[in-house]
Tab-separated table of C-alpha atoms in Angstrom:
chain	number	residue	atom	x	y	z
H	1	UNK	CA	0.000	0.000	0.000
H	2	UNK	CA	1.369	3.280	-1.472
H	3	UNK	CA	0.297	6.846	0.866
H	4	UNK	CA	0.569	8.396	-2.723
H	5	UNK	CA	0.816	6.816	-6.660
H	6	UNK	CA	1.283	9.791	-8.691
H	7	UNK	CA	0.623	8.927	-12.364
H	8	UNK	CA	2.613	11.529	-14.837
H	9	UNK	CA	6.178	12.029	-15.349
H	10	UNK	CA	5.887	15.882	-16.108
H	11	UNK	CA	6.881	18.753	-14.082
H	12	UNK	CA	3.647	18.904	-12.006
H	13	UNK	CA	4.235	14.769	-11.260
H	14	UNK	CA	8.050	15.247	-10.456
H	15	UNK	CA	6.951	18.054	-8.201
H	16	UNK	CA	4.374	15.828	-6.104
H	17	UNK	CA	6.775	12.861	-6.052
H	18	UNK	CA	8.956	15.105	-4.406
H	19	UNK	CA	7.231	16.740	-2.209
H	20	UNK	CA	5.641	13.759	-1.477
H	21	UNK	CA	8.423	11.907	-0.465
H	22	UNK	CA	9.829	14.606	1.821
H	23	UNK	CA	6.755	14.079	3.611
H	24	UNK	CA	7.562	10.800	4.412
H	25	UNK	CA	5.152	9.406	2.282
H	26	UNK	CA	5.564	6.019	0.500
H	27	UNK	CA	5.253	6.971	-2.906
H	28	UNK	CA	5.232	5.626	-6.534
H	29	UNK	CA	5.842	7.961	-9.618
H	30	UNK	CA	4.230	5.993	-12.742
H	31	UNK	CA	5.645	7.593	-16.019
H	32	UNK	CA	4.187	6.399	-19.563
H	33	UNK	CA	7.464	5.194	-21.219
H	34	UNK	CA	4.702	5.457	-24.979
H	35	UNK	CA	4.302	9.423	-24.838
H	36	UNK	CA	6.508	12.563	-24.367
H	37	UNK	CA	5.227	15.490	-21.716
H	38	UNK	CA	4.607	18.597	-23.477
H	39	UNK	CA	7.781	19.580	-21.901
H	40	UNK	CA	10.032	17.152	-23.608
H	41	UNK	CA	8.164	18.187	-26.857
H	42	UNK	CA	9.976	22.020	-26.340
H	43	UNK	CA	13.056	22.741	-28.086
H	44	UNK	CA	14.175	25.298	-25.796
H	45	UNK	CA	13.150	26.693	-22.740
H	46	UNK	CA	14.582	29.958	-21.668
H	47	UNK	CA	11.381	30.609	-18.906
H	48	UNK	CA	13.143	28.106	-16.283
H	49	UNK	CA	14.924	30.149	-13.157
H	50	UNK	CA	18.548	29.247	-12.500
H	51	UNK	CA	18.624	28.032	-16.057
H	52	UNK	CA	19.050	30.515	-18.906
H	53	UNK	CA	18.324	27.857	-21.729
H	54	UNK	CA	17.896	24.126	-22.060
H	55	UNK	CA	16.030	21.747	-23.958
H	56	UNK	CA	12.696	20.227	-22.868
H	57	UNK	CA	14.005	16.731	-22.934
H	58	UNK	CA	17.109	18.070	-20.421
H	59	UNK	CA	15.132	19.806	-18.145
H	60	UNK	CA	12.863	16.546	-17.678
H	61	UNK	CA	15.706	14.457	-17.536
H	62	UNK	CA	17.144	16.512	-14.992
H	63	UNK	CA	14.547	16.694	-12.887
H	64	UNK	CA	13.389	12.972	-12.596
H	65	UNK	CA	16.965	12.398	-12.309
H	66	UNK	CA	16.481	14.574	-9.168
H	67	UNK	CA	13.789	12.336	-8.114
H	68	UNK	CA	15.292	9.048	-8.731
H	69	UNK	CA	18.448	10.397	-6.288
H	70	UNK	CA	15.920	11.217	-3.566
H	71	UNK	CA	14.738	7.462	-3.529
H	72	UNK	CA	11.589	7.694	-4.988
H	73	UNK	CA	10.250	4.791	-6.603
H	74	UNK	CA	9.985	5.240	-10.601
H	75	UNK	CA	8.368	2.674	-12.635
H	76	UNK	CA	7.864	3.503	-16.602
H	77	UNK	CA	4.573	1.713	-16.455
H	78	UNK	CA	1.482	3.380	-18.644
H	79	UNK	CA	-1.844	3.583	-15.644
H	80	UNK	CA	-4.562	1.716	-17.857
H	81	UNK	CA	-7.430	1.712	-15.281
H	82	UNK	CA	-8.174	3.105	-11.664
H	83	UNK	CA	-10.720	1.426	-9.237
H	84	UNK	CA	-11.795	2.942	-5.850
H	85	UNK	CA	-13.098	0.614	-2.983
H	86	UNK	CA	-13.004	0.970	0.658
H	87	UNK	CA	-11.592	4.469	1.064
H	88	UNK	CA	-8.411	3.105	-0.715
H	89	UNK	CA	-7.928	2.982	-4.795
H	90	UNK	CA	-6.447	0.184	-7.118
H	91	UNK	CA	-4.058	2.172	-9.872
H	92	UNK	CA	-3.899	-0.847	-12.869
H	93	UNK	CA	-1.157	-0.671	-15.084
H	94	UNK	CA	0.272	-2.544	-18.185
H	95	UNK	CA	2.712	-4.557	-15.699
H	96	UNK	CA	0.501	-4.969	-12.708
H	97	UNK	CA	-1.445	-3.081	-10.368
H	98	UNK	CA	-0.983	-0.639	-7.053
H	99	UNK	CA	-2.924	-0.337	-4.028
H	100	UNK	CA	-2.998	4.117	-2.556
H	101	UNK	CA	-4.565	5.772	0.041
H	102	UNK	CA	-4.435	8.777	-2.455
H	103	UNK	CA	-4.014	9.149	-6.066
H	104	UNK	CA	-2.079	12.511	-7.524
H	105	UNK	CA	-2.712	12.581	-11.228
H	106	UNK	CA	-0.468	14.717	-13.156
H	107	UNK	CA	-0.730	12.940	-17.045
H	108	UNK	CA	-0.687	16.995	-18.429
H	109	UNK	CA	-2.025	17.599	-21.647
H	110	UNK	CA	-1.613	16.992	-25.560
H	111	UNK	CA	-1.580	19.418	-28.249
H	112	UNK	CA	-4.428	19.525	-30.543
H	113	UNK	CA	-2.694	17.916	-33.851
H	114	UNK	CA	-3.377	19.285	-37.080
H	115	UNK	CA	-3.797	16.096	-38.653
H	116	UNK	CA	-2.320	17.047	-41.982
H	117	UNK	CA	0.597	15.124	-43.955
H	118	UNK	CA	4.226	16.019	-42.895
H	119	UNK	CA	2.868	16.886	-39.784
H	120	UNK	CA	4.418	14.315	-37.658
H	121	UNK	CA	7.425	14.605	-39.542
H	122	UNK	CA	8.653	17.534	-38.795
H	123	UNK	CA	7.669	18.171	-35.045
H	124	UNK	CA	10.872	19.505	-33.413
H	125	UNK	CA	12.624	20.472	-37.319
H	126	UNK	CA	10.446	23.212	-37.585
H	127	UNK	CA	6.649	22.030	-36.310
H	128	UNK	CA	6.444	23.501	-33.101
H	129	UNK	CA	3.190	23.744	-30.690
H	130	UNK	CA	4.621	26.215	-28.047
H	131	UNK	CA	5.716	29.789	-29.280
H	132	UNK	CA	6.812	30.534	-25.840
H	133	UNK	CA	9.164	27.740	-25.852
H	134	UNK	CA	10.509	28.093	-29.497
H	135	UNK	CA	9.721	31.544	-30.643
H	136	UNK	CA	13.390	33.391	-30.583
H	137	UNK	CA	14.640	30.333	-32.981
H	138	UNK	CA	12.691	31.491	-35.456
H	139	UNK	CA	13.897	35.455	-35.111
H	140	UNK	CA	14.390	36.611	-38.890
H	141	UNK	CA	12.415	33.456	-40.475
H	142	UNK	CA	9.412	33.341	-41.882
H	143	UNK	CA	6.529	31.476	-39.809
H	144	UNK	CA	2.924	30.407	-40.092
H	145	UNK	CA	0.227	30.500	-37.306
H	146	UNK	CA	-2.266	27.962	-37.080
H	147	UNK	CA	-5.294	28.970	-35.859
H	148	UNK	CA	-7.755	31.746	-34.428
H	149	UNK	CA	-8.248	31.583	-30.588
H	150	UNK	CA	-6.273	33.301	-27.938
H	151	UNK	CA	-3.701	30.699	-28.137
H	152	UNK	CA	-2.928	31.310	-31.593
H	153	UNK	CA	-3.260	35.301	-31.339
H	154	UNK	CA	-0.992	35.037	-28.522
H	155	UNK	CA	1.468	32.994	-30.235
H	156	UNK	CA	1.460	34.804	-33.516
H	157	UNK	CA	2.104	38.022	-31.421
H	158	UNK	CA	5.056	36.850	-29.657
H	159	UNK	CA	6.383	35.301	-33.035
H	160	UNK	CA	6.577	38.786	-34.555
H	161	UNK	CA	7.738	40.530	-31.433
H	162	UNK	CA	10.829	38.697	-31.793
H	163	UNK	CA	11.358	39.263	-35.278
H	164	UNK	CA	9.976	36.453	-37.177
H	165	UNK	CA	7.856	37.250	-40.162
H	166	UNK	CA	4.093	35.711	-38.865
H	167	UNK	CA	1.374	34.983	-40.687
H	168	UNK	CA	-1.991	33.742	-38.998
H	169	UNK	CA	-3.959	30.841	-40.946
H	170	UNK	CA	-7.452	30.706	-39.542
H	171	UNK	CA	-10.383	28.314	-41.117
H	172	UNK	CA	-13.066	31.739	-40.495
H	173	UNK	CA	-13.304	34.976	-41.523
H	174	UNK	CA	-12.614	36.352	-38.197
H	175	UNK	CA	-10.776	35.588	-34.926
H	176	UNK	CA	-12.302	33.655	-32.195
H	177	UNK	CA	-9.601	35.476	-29.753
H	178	UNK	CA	-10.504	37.513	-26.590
H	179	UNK	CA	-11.371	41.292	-28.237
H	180	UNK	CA	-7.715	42.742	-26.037
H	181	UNK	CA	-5.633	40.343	-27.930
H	182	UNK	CA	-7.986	41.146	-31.203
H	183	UNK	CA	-6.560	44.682	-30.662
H	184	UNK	CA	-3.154	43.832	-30.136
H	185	UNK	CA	-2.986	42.020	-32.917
H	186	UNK	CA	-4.052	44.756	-35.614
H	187	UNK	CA	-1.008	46.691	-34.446
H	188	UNK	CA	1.103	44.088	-34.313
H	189	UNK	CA	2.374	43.818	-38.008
H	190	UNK	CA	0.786	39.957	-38.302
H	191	UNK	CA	-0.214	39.191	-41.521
H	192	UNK	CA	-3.627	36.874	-42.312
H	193	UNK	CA	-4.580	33.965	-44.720
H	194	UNK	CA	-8.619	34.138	-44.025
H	195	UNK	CA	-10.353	31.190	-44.841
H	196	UNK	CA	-7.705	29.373	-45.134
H	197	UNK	CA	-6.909	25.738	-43.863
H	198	UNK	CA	-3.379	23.604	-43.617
H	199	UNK	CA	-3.433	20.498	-46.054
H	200	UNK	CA	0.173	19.312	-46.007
H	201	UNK	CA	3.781	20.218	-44.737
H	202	UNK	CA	6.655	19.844	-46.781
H	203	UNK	CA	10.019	19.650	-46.159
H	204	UNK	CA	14.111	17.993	-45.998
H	205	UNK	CA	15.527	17.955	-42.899
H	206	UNK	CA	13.794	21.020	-41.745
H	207	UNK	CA	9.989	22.668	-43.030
H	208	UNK	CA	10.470	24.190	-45.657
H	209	UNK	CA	6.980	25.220	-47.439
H	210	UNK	CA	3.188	24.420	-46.701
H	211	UNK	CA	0.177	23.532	-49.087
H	212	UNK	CA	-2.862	26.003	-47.639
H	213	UNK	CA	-6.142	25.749	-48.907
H	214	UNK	CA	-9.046	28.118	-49.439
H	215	UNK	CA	-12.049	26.685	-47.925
H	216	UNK	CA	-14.536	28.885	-49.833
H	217	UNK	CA	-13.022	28.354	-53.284
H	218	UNK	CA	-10.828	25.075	-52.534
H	219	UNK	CA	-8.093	26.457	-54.445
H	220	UNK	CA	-4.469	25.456	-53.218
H	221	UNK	CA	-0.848	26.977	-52.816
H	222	UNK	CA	2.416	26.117	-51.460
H	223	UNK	CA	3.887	28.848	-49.767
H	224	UNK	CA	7.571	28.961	-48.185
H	225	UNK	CA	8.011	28.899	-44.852
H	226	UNK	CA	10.857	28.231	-42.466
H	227	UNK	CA	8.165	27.235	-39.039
H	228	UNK	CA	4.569	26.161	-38.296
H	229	UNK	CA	2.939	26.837	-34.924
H	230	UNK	CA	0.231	24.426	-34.754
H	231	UNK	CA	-1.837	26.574	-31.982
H	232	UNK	CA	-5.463	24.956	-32.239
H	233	UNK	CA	-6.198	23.779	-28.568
H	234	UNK	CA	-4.805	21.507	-26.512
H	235	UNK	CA	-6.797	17.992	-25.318
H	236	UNK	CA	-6.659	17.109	-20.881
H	237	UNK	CA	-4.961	13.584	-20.636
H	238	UNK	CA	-7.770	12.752	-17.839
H	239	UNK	CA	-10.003	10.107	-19.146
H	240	UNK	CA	-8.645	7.632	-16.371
H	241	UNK	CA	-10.193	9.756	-13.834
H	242	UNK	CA	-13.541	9.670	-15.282
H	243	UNK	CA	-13.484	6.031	-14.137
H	244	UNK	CA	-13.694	7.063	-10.417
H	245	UNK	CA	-16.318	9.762	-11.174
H	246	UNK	CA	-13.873	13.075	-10.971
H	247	UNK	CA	-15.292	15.822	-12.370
H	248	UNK	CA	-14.406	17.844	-15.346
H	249	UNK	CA	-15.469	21.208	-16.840
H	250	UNK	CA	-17.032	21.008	-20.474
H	251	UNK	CA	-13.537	20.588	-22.571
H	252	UNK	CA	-12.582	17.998	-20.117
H	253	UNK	CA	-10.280	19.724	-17.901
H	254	UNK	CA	-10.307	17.738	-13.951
H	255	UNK	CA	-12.141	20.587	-11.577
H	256	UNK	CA	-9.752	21.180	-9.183
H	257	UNK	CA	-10.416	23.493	-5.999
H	258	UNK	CA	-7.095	25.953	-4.404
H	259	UNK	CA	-5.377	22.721	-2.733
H	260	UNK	CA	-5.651	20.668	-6.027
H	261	UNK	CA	-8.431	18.740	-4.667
H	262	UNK	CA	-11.145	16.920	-6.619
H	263	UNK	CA	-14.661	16.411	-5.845
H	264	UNK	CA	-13.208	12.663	-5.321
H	265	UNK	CA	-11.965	12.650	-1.636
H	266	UNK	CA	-8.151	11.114	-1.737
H	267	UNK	CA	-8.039	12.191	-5.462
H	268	UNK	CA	-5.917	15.117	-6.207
H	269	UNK	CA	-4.774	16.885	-9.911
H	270	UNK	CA	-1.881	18.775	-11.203
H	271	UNK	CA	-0.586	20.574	-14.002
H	272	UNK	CA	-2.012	20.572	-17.414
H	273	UNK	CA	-5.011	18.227	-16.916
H	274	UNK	CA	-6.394	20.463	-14.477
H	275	UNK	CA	-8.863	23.480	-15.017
H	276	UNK	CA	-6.403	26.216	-14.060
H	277	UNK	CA	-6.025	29.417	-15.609
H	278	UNK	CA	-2.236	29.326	-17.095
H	279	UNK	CA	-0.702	26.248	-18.741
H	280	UNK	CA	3.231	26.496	-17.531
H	281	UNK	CA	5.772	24.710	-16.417
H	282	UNK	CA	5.853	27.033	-13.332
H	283	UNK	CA	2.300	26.565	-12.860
H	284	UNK	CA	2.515	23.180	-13.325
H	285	UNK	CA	4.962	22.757	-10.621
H	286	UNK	CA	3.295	25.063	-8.231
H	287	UNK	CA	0.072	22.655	-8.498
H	288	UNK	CA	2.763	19.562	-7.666
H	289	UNK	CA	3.869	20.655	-4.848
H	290	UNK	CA	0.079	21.845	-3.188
H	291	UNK	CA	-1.150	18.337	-4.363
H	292	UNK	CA	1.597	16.717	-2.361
H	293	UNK	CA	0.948	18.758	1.012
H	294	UNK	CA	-2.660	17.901	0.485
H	295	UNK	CA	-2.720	14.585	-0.009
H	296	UNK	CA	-0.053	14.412	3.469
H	297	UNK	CA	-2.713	16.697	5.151
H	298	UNK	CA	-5.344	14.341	4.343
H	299	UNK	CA	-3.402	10.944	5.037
H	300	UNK	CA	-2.714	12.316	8.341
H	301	UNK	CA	-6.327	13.578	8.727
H	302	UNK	CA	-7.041	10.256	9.082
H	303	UNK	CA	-4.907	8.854	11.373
């Protein structure tokens, strides 16, 4: 019997592990060895403190590497089903299965894909689904924008303060953004394909064009283009915690209260799978570390 099985490998899961630990807790970090954190997805990260720039896939490695020093127990074993019974839940897994008195899940998000050809290809060489993370390689290139929400406006924004030439594809006529960053944007120098969709990315080694399509008169072009921001949404990693009847808003974020609680008692989220305002690595390691204390406060509630 686990005090704490903390599914997720990212930032927010690290955290928790952590903090769980130096609680004293018994506690088991599972980490899906078949998918990468959004994290480990970012070619560099220059937001970190202490760390000027690193790559996604360092930073992660560093800090599990932190957590495997502590004496943590790390299995890379993918959580396929969670049971609750008696106070206590069952966490069932690919290799087995493992009893908690409380369950942190921290399984993040995934980008919204944009399904097109190349796509897949060329994630990390020039695809990139986090313009906070990537933007300042692209200074001086010329990028493309996927999308129309805040996300996208946001993005396309930051590409062009840093000197990249942007371009926004959007599917409507119109932005779906928040009418600030609408404003913003018409000063910002960001150009606009309206109507427009992405149908394929091309490429070498690195992007270097895009098929676009008109929706209204389906007629095609390849234009050059040295990045593409796919920034279309992103999709909560949570469906596990459906099966214990945790609650979600309506795009299927877990409702968490201030000390990461769900409206499942013993059940706690962090990070990117929860409902919270601002998707970052800071964030997500803030929400860790309250999940951690909470789930200790509770455990010791009880005794």
């Amino acid at each position: 019997m686990y005090d704490a099985v903390v599914i997720g490998g990212g930032p927010a899961g690290v955290t928790a592990a952590i903090f769980s630990h130096r609680r004293n807790l018994k506690t088991l970090m599972l980490i899906d060895p078949t998918s990468l954190s959004q994290t480990e997805e970012a070619i560099i990260i220059d937001d970190w403190p202490s760390i000027p720039s690193i790559s996604g896939i360092e930073l992660m490695k560093k800090m599990r590497d932190q957590a495997k020093g502590m004496g943590i127990e790390v299995k890379n074993d993918k959580a396929a089903g969670i049971e609750k019974k008696n106070g206590s839940f069952t966490v069932k897994t690919e290799k087995g299965s493992y009893e908690a008195k409380t369950i942190i899940m921290a399984t993040g998000a995934r980008h919204r894909k944009a399904m097109v050809p190349g796509e897949s290809d060329f994630a990390g060489k020039g695809v990139s689904y986090c313009a906070s993370c990537d933007a300042p390689l692209f200074r001086g290139k010329k990028v493309l924008v996927i999308g129309g929400g805040d996300t996208a406006v946001t993005a396309a924004i930051l590409l062009q303060q840093v000197g990249a030439d942007t371009t926004i594809v959007h599917r409507r006529d119109e932005l779906r953004a928040v009418e600030a960053l609408r404003g913003q944007i018409k000063k910002s120098g960001v150009k606009f394909e309206w109507d427009t969709v992405l149908k394929e990315i091309k490429g070498d080694k690195m992007v270097t064009s895009a098929v676009l399509q008109n929706v209204k008169t389906q007629e095609k072009k390849e234009v050059n283009v040295d990045g593409i921001f796919v920034a279309i949404g992103t999709i909560p990693t949570a469906e596990l915690a459906k099966l214990v009847g945790v609650g979600s808003n309506e795009r299927g974020f877990i409702k968490v209260d201030r000390e990461m609680k769900t409206n499942v008692e013993g059940f706690f989220a962090a990070g990117d799978c929860t409902d919270g305002p601002s998707k970052k690595i800071a964030t997500a390691v803030g929400d860790g570390a309250i999940a951690a204390e909470s789930a200790y406060n509770l455990i010791k509630s009880r005794e």
